[in-house]
Amino acid sequence: MVIKSREGGAALRLGVLPNVSARVLVTSYQPMREYLERSLGRAVEIRSAPDFRSFNGRTLGGEFDLVVTAAHL
């Protein structure tokens, strides 16, 4: 899942843990995306993965600039 903003330029890639449905992730992280775009003056993409194993692999592979996970991870 990738949610892109409408602004141009190099986007900050925000990875979020896929612990709930894509719809809930979008609803939950939309305010954070908007805040980061205003504060940083650049586009922010919310990214995730279909499951934890894929998310972990993408995180270790450097696909995300910033990662939001559960506290115990």
PDB file of N, CA and C in Angstrom:
ATOM      1  N   MET A   1       0.838  -1.167   0.000  1.00  0.00           N
ATOM      2  CA  MET A   1       0.000   0.000   0.000  1.00  0.00           C
ATOM      3  C   MET A   1       0.887   1.235   0.000  1.00  0.00           C
ATOM      4  N   VAL A   2       0.631   2.162  -0.889  1.00  0.00           N
ATOM      5  CA  VAL A   2       1.347   3.429  -0.938  1.00  0.00           C
ATOM      6  C   VAL A   2       0.319   4.537  -1.079  1.00  0.00           C
ATOM      7  N   ILE A   3       0.387   5.515  -0.192  1.00  0.00           N
ATOM      8  CA  ILE A   3      -0.495   6.667  -0.265  1.00  0.00           C
ATOM      9  C   ILE A   3       0.382   7.870  -0.527  1.00  0.00           C
ATOM     10  N   LYS A   4       0.215   8.498  -1.671  1.00  0.00           N
ATOM     11  CA  LYS A   4       1.056   9.623  -2.054  1.00  0.00           C
ATOM     12  C   LYS A   4       0.309  10.931  -1.862  1.00  0.00           C
ATOM     13  N   SER A   5       1.066  11.944  -1.521  1.00  0.00           N
ATOM     14  CA  SER A   5       0.480  13.279  -1.446  1.00  0.00           C
ATOM     15  C   SER A   5       0.478  13.892  -2.836  1.00  0.00           C
ATOM     16  N   ARG A   6      -0.094  15.051  -2.967  1.00  0.00           N
ATOM     17  CA  ARG A   6      -0.193  15.701  -4.275  1.00  0.00           C
ATOM     18  C   ARG A   6       0.965  16.640  -4.562  1.00  0.00           C
ATOM     19  N   GLU A   7       1.843  16.839  -3.591  1.00  0.00           N
ATOM     20  CA  GLU A   7       2.962  17.754  -3.788  1.00  0.00           C
ATOM     21  C   GLU A   7       4.084  17.071  -4.562  1.00  0.00           C
ATOM     22  N   GLY A   8       4.893  17.862  -5.252  1.00  0.00           N
ATOM     23  CA  GLY A   8       5.989  17.306  -6.030  1.00  0.00           C
ATOM     24  C   GLY A   8       7.262  17.192  -5.218  1.00  0.00           C
ATOM     25  N   GLY A   9       8.333  16.755  -5.870  1.00  0.00           N
ATOM     26  CA  GLY A   9       9.628  16.636  -5.221  1.00  0.00           C
ATOM     27  C   GLY A   9       9.831  15.276  -4.593  1.00  0.00           C
ATOM     28  N   ALA A  10      11.004  15.118  -3.984  1.00  0.00           N
ATOM     29  CA  ALA A  10      11.326  13.852  -3.327  1.00  0.00           C
ATOM     30  C   ALA A  10      10.479  13.692  -2.079  1.00  0.00           C
ATOM     31  N   ALA A  11       9.772  12.603  -2.004  1.00  0.00           N
ATOM     32  CA  ALA A  11       8.854  12.369  -0.886  1.00  0.00           C
ATOM     33  C   ALA A  11       9.551  11.630   0.253  1.00  0.00           C
ATOM     34  N   LEU A  12       9.160  11.955   1.469  1.00  0.00           N
ATOM     35  CA  LEU A  12       9.567  11.207   2.640  1.00  0.00           C
ATOM     36  C   LEU A  12       8.733   9.932   2.662  1.00  0.00           C
ATOM     37  N   ARG A  13       9.378   8.789   2.786  1.00  0.00           N
ATOM     38  CA  ARG A  13       8.681   7.501   2.778  1.00  0.00           C
ATOM     39  C   ARG A  13       8.458   7.044   4.214  1.00  0.00           C
ATOM     40  N   LEU A  14       7.217   7.122   4.664  1.00  0.00           N
ATOM     41  CA  LEU A  14       6.838   6.759   6.026  1.00  0.00           C
ATOM     42  C   LEU A  14       6.274   5.344   6.020  1.00  0.00           C
ATOM     43  N   GLY A  15       6.980   4.407   6.651  1.00  0.00           N
ATOM     44  CA  GLY A  15       6.520   3.026   6.720  1.00  0.00           C
ATOM     45  C   GLY A  15       5.719   2.797   7.987  1.00  0.00           C
ATOM     46  N   VAL A  16       4.541   2.202   7.860  1.00  0.00           N
ATOM     47  CA  VAL A  16       3.702   1.922   9.026  1.00  0.00           C
ATOM     48  C   VAL A  16       3.416   0.424   9.115  1.00  0.00           C
ATOM     49  N   LEU A  17       3.475  -0.087  10.313  1.00  0.00           N
ATOM     50  CA  LEU A  17       3.264  -1.506  10.584  1.00  0.00           C
ATOM     51  C   LEU A  17       1.873  -1.939  10.124  1.00  0.00           C
ATOM     52  N   PRO A  18       1.780  -3.026   9.369  1.00  0.00           N
ATOM     53  CA  PRO A  18       0.477  -3.478   8.863  1.00  0.00           C
ATOM     54  C   PRO A  18      -0.275  -4.329   9.889  1.00  0.00           C
ATOM     55  N   ASN A  19      -0.621  -3.735  11.038  1.00  0.00           N
ATOM     56  CA  ASN A  19      -1.308  -4.489  12.084  1.00  0.00           C
ATOM     57  C   ASN A  19      -2.827  -4.361  12.021  1.00  0.00           C
ATOM     58  N   VAL A  20      -3.329  -3.510  11.147  1.00  0.00           N
ATOM     59  CA  VAL A  20      -4.765  -3.332  10.933  1.00  0.00           C
ATOM     60  C   VAL A  20      -5.009  -3.204   9.428  1.00  0.00           C
ATOM     61  N   SER A  21      -6.238  -3.069   9.027  1.00  0.00           N
ATOM     62  CA  SER A  21      -6.563  -2.981   7.602  1.00  0.00           C
ATOM     63  C   SER A  21      -5.998  -1.710   6.972  1.00  0.00           C
ATOM     64  N   ALA A  22      -5.858  -1.737   5.668  1.00  0.00           N
ATOM     65  CA  ALA A  22      -5.356  -0.572   4.938  1.00  0.00           C
ATOM     66  C   ALA A  22      -6.240   0.647   5.175  1.00  0.00           C
ATOM     67  N   ARG A  23      -7.533   0.454   5.238  1.00  0.00           N
ATOM     68  CA  ARG A  23      -8.459   1.573   5.473  1.00  0.00           C
ATOM     69  C   ARG A  23      -8.203   2.236   6.824  1.00  0.00           C
ATOM     70  N   VAL A  24      -7.976   1.429   7.850  1.00  0.00           N
ATOM     71  CA  VAL A  24      -7.693   1.972   9.181  1.00  0.00           C
ATOM     72  C   VAL A  24      -6.342   2.675   9.195  1.00  0.00           C
ATOM     73  N   LEU A  25      -5.350   2.119   8.511  1.00  0.00           N
ATOM     74  CA  LEU A  25      -4.041   2.776   8.436  1.00  0.00           C
ATOM     75  C   LEU A  25      -4.152   4.152   7.791  1.00  0.00           C
ATOM     76  N   VAL A  26      -4.875   4.218   6.693  1.00  0.00           N
ATOM     77  CA  VAL A  26      -5.049   5.499   5.994  1.00  0.00           C
ATOM     78  C   VAL A  26      -5.721   6.514   6.908  1.00  0.00           C
ATOM     79  N   THR A  27      -6.790   6.106   7.549  1.00  0.00           N
ATOM     80  CA  THR A  27      -7.528   7.007   8.446  1.00  0.00           C
ATOM     81  C   THR A  27      -6.664   7.451   9.617  1.00  0.00           C
ATOM     82  N   SER A  28      -5.913   6.524  10.183  1.00  0.00           N
ATOM     83  CA  SER A  28      -5.100   6.825  11.362  1.00  0.00           C
ATOM     84  C   SER A  28      -3.910   7.723  11.067  1.00  0.00           C
ATOM     85  N   TYR A  29      -3.251   7.514   9.942  1.00  0.00           N
ATOM     86  CA  TYR A  29      -2.001   8.221   9.653  1.00  0.00           C
ATOM     87  C   TYR A  29      -2.149   9.424   8.719  1.00  0.00           C
ATOM     88  N   GLN A  30      -3.328   9.674   8.216  1.00  0.00           N
ATOM     89  CA  GLN A  30      -3.548  10.838   7.355  1.00  0.00           C
ATOM     90  C   GLN A  30      -3.214  12.156   8.066  1.00  0.00           C
ATOM     91  N   PRO A  31      -3.665  12.366   9.311  1.00  0.00           N
ATOM     92  CA  PRO A  31      -3.293  13.615   9.990  1.00  0.00           C
ATOM     93  C   PRO A  31      -1.776  13.759  10.182  1.00  0.00           C
ATOM     94  N   MET A  32      -1.093  12.663  10.462  1.00  0.00           N
ATOM     95  CA  MET A  32       0.362  12.712  10.615  1.00  0.00           C
ATOM     96  C   MET A  32       1.029  13.069   9.290  1.00  0.00           C
ATOM     97  N   ARG A  33       0.553  12.478   8.203  1.00  0.00           N
ATOM     98  CA  ARG A  33       1.097  12.786   6.879  1.00  0.00           C
ATOM     99  C   ARG A  33       0.928  14.261   6.572  1.00  0.00           C
ATOM    100  N   GLU A  34      -0.259  14.785   6.809  1.00  0.00           N
ATOM    101  CA  GLU A  34      -0.526  16.210   6.533  1.00  0.00           C
ATOM    102  C   GLU A  34       0.350  17.117   7.391  1.00  0.00           C
ATOM    103  N   TYR A  35       0.519  16.765   8.667  1.00  0.00           N
ATOM    104  CA  TYR A  35       1.366  17.559   9.548  1.00  0.00           C
ATOM    105  C   TYR A  35       2.817  17.555   9.066  1.00  0.00           C
ATOM    106  N   LEU A  36       3.331  16.372   8.739  1.00  0.00           N
ATOM    107  CA  LEU A  36       4.714  16.283   8.264  1.00  0.00           C
ATOM    108  C   LEU A  36       4.916  17.059   6.969  1.00  0.00           C
ATOM    109  N   GLU A  37       3.959  17.013   6.070  1.00  0.00           N
ATOM    110  CA  GLU A  37       4.082  17.770   4.819  1.00  0.00           C
ATOM    111  C   GLU A  37       4.155  19.272   5.087  1.00  0.00           C
ATOM    112  N   ARG A  38       3.290  19.752   5.983  1.00  0.00           N
ATOM    113  CA  ARG A  38       3.315  21.183   6.313  1.00  0.00           C
ATOM    114  C   ARG A  38       4.620  21.567   6.997  1.00  0.00           C
ATOM    115  N   SER A  39       5.050  20.754   7.945  1.00  0.00           N
ATOM    116  CA  SER A  39       6.252  21.061   8.723  1.00  0.00           C
ATOM    117  C   SER A  39       7.533  20.963   7.911  1.00  0.00           C
ATOM    118  N   LEU A  40       7.631  19.930   7.074  1.00  0.00           N
ATOM    119  CA  LEU A  40       8.850  19.696   6.311  1.00  0.00           C
ATOM    120  C   LEU A  40       8.870  20.390   4.959  1.00  0.00           C
ATOM    121  N   GLY A  41       7.686  20.774   4.469  1.00  0.00           N
ATOM    122  CA  GLY A  41       7.607  21.416   3.166  1.00  0.00           C
ATOM    123  C   GLY A  41       7.913  20.469   2.022  1.00  0.00           C
ATOM    124  N   ARG A  42       7.627  19.191   2.222  1.00  0.00           N
ATOM    125  CA  ARG A  42       7.841  18.208   1.163  1.00  0.00           C
ATOM    126  C   ARG A  42       6.762  17.132   1.241  1.00  0.00           C
ATOM    127  N   ALA A  43       6.636  16.389   0.181  1.00  0.00           N
ATOM    128  CA  ALA A  43       5.620  15.342   0.104  1.00  0.00           C
ATOM    129  C   ALA A  43       5.961  14.193   1.053  1.00  0.00           C
ATOM    130  N   VAL A  44       4.928  13.522   1.537  1.00  0.00           N
ATOM    131  CA  VAL A  44       5.088  12.359   2.405  1.00  0.00           C
ATOM    132  C   VAL A  44       4.240  11.228   1.835  1.00  0.00           C
ATOM    133  N   GLU A  45       4.835  10.056   1.701  1.00  0.00           N
ATOM    134  CA  GLU A  45       4.122   8.864   1.261  1.00  0.00           C
ATOM    135  C   GLU A  45       3.970   7.920   2.442  1.00  0.00           C
ATOM    136  N   ILE A  46       2.761   7.442   2.670  1.00  0.00           N
ATOM    137  CA  ILE A  46       2.536   6.424   3.690  1.00  0.00           C
ATOM    138  C   ILE A  46       2.644   5.083   2.987  1.00  0.00           C
ATOM    139  N   ARG A  47       3.540   4.240   3.492  1.00  0.00           N
ATOM    140  CA  ARG A  47       3.752   2.925   2.889  1.00  0.00           C
ATOM    141  C   ARG A  47       3.602   1.847   3.947  1.00  0.00           C
ATOM    142  N   SER A  48       3.235   0.669   3.510  1.00  0.00           N
ATOM    143  CA  SER A  48       3.129  -0.473   4.394  1.00  0.00           C
ATOM    144  C   SER A  48       3.435  -1.726   3.584  1.00  0.00           C
ATOM    145  N   ALA A  49       2.926  -2.853   4.016  1.00  0.00           N
ATOM    146  CA  ALA A  49       3.148  -4.126   3.335  1.00  0.00           C
ATOM    147  C   ALA A  49       1.949  -5.029   3.625  1.00  0.00           C
ATOM    148  N   PRO A  50       1.820  -6.115   2.873  1.00  0.00           N
ATOM    149  CA  PRO A  50       0.671  -6.993   3.091  1.00  0.00           C
ATOM    150  C   PRO A  50       0.737  -7.784   4.396  1.00  0.00           C
ATOM    151  N   ASP A  51       1.950  -7.959   4.956  1.00  0.00           N
ATOM    152  CA  ASP A  51       2.095  -8.722   6.200  1.00  0.00           C
ATOM    153  C   ASP A  51       3.369  -8.286   6.923  1.00  0.00           C
ATOM    154  N   PHE A  52       3.525  -8.786   8.160  1.00  0.00           N
ATOM    155  CA  PHE A  52       4.671  -8.370   8.966  1.00  0.00           C
ATOM    156  C   PHE A  52       5.995  -8.794   8.346  1.00  0.00           C
ATOM    157  N   ARG A  53       6.065 -10.004   7.831  1.00  0.00           N
ATOM    158  CA  ARG A  53       7.321 -10.497   7.238  1.00  0.00           C
ATOM    159  C   ARG A  53       7.769  -9.583   6.093  1.00  0.00           C
ATOM    160  N   SER A  54       6.859  -9.209   5.221  1.00  0.00           N
ATOM    161  CA  SER A  54       7.184  -8.306   4.111  1.00  0.00           C
ATOM    162  C   SER A  54       7.589  -6.930   4.627  1.00  0.00           C
ATOM    163  N   PHE A  55       6.866  -6.435   5.635  1.00  0.00           N
ATOM    164  CA  PHE A  55       7.171  -5.133   6.218  1.00  0.00           C
ATOM    165  C   PHE A  55       8.573  -5.142   6.819  1.00  0.00           C
ATOM    166  N   ASN A  56       8.906  -6.207   7.542  1.00  0.00           N
ATOM    167  CA  ASN A  56      10.230  -6.328   8.133  1.00  0.00           C
ATOM    168  C   ASN A  56      11.310  -6.333   7.049  1.00  0.00           C
ATOM    169  N   GLY A  57      11.081  -7.082   5.983  1.00  0.00           N
ATOM    170  CA  GLY A  57      12.039  -7.118   4.883  1.00  0.00           C
ATOM    171  C   GLY A  57      12.218  -5.769   4.221  1.00  0.00           C
ATOM    172  N   ARG A  58      11.126  -5.068   4.016  1.00  0.00           N
ATOM    173  CA  ARG A  58      11.205  -3.725   3.408  1.00  0.00           C
ATOM    174  C   ARG A  58      11.918  -2.754   4.329  1.00  0.00           C
ATOM    175  N   THR A  59      11.676  -2.881   5.644  1.00  0.00           N
ATOM    176  CA  THR A  59      12.355  -2.013   6.604  1.00  0.00           C
ATOM    177  C   THR A  59      13.853  -2.269   6.586  1.00  0.00           C
ATOM    178  N   LEU A  60      14.248  -3.533   6.659  1.00  0.00           N
ATOM    179  CA  LEU A  60      15.670  -3.871   6.637  1.00  0.00           C
ATOM    180  C   LEU A  60      16.321  -3.521   5.311  1.00  0.00           C
ATOM    181  N   GLY A  61      15.538  -3.522   4.244  1.00  0.00           N
ATOM    182  CA  GLY A  61      16.048  -3.170   2.917  1.00  0.00           C
ATOM    183  C   GLY A  61      16.157  -1.673   2.669  1.00  0.00           C
ATOM    184  N   GLY A  62      15.746  -0.860   3.646  1.00  0.00           N
ATOM    185  CA  GLY A  62      15.873   0.590   3.520  1.00  0.00           C
ATOM    186  C   GLY A  62      14.817   1.252   2.655  1.00  0.00           C
ATOM    187  N   GLU A  63      13.671   0.600   2.484  1.00  0.00           N
ATOM    188  CA  GLU A  63      12.614   1.175   1.649  1.00  0.00           C
ATOM    189  C   GLU A  63      11.942   2.395   2.294  1.00  0.00           C
ATOM    190  N   PHE A  64      12.031   2.511   3.617  1.00  0.00           N
ATOM    191  CA  PHE A  64      11.373   3.599   4.335  1.00  0.00           C
ATOM    192  C   PHE A  64      12.403   4.575   4.900  1.00  0.00           C
ATOM    193  N   ASP A  65      12.055   5.852   4.931  1.00  0.00           N
ATOM    194  CA  ASP A  65      12.904   6.861   5.564  1.00  0.00           C
ATOM    195  C   ASP A  65      12.624   6.942   7.060  1.00  0.00           C
ATOM    196  N   LEU A  66      11.398   6.665   7.431  1.00  0.00           N
ATOM    197  CA  LEU A  66      10.941   6.733   8.819  1.00  0.00           C
ATOM    198  C   LEU A  66       9.961   5.592   9.013  1.00  0.00           C
ATOM    199  N   VAL A  67      10.029   4.906  10.161  1.00  0.00           N
ATOM    200  CA  VAL A  67       9.175   3.747  10.400  1.00  0.00           C
ATOM    201  C   VAL A  67       8.395   3.919  11.693  1.00  0.00           C
ATOM    202  N   VAL A  68       7.110   3.573  11.638  1.00  0.00           N
ATOM    203  CA  VAL A  68       6.250   3.558  12.826  1.00  0.00           C
ATOM    204  C   VAL A  68       5.848   2.111  13.072  1.00  0.00           C
ATOM    205  N   THR A  69       6.227   1.576  14.239  1.00  0.00           N
ATOM    206  CA  THR A  69       5.894   0.191  14.576  1.00  0.00           C
ATOM    207  C   THR A  69       5.258   0.150  15.960  1.00  0.00           C
ATOM    208  N   ALA A  70       4.975  -1.048  16.420  1.00  0.00           N
ATOM    209  CA  ALA A  70       4.465  -1.230  17.781  1.00  0.00           C
ATOM    210  C   ALA A  70       5.597  -0.997  18.771  1.00  0.00           C
ATOM    211  N   ALA A  71       5.244  -0.569  19.970  1.00  0.00           N
ATOM    212  CA  ALA A  71       6.259  -0.226  20.983  1.00  0.00           C
ATOM    213  C   ALA A  71       7.150  -1.410  21.353  1.00  0.00           C
ATOM    214  N   HIS A  72       6.618  -2.609  21.366  1.00  0.00           N
ATOM    215  CA  HIS A  72       7.406  -3.766  21.775  1.00  0.00           C
ATOM    216  C   HIS A  72       8.353  -4.276  20.677  1.00  0.00           C
ATOM    217  N   LEU A  73       8.308  -3.682  19.500  1.00  0.00           N
ATOM    218  CA  LEU A  73       9.209  -4.091  18.434  1.00  0.00           C
ATOM    219  C   LEU A  73      10.417  -3.182  18.402  1.00  0.00           C
TER     220      LEU A  73
END
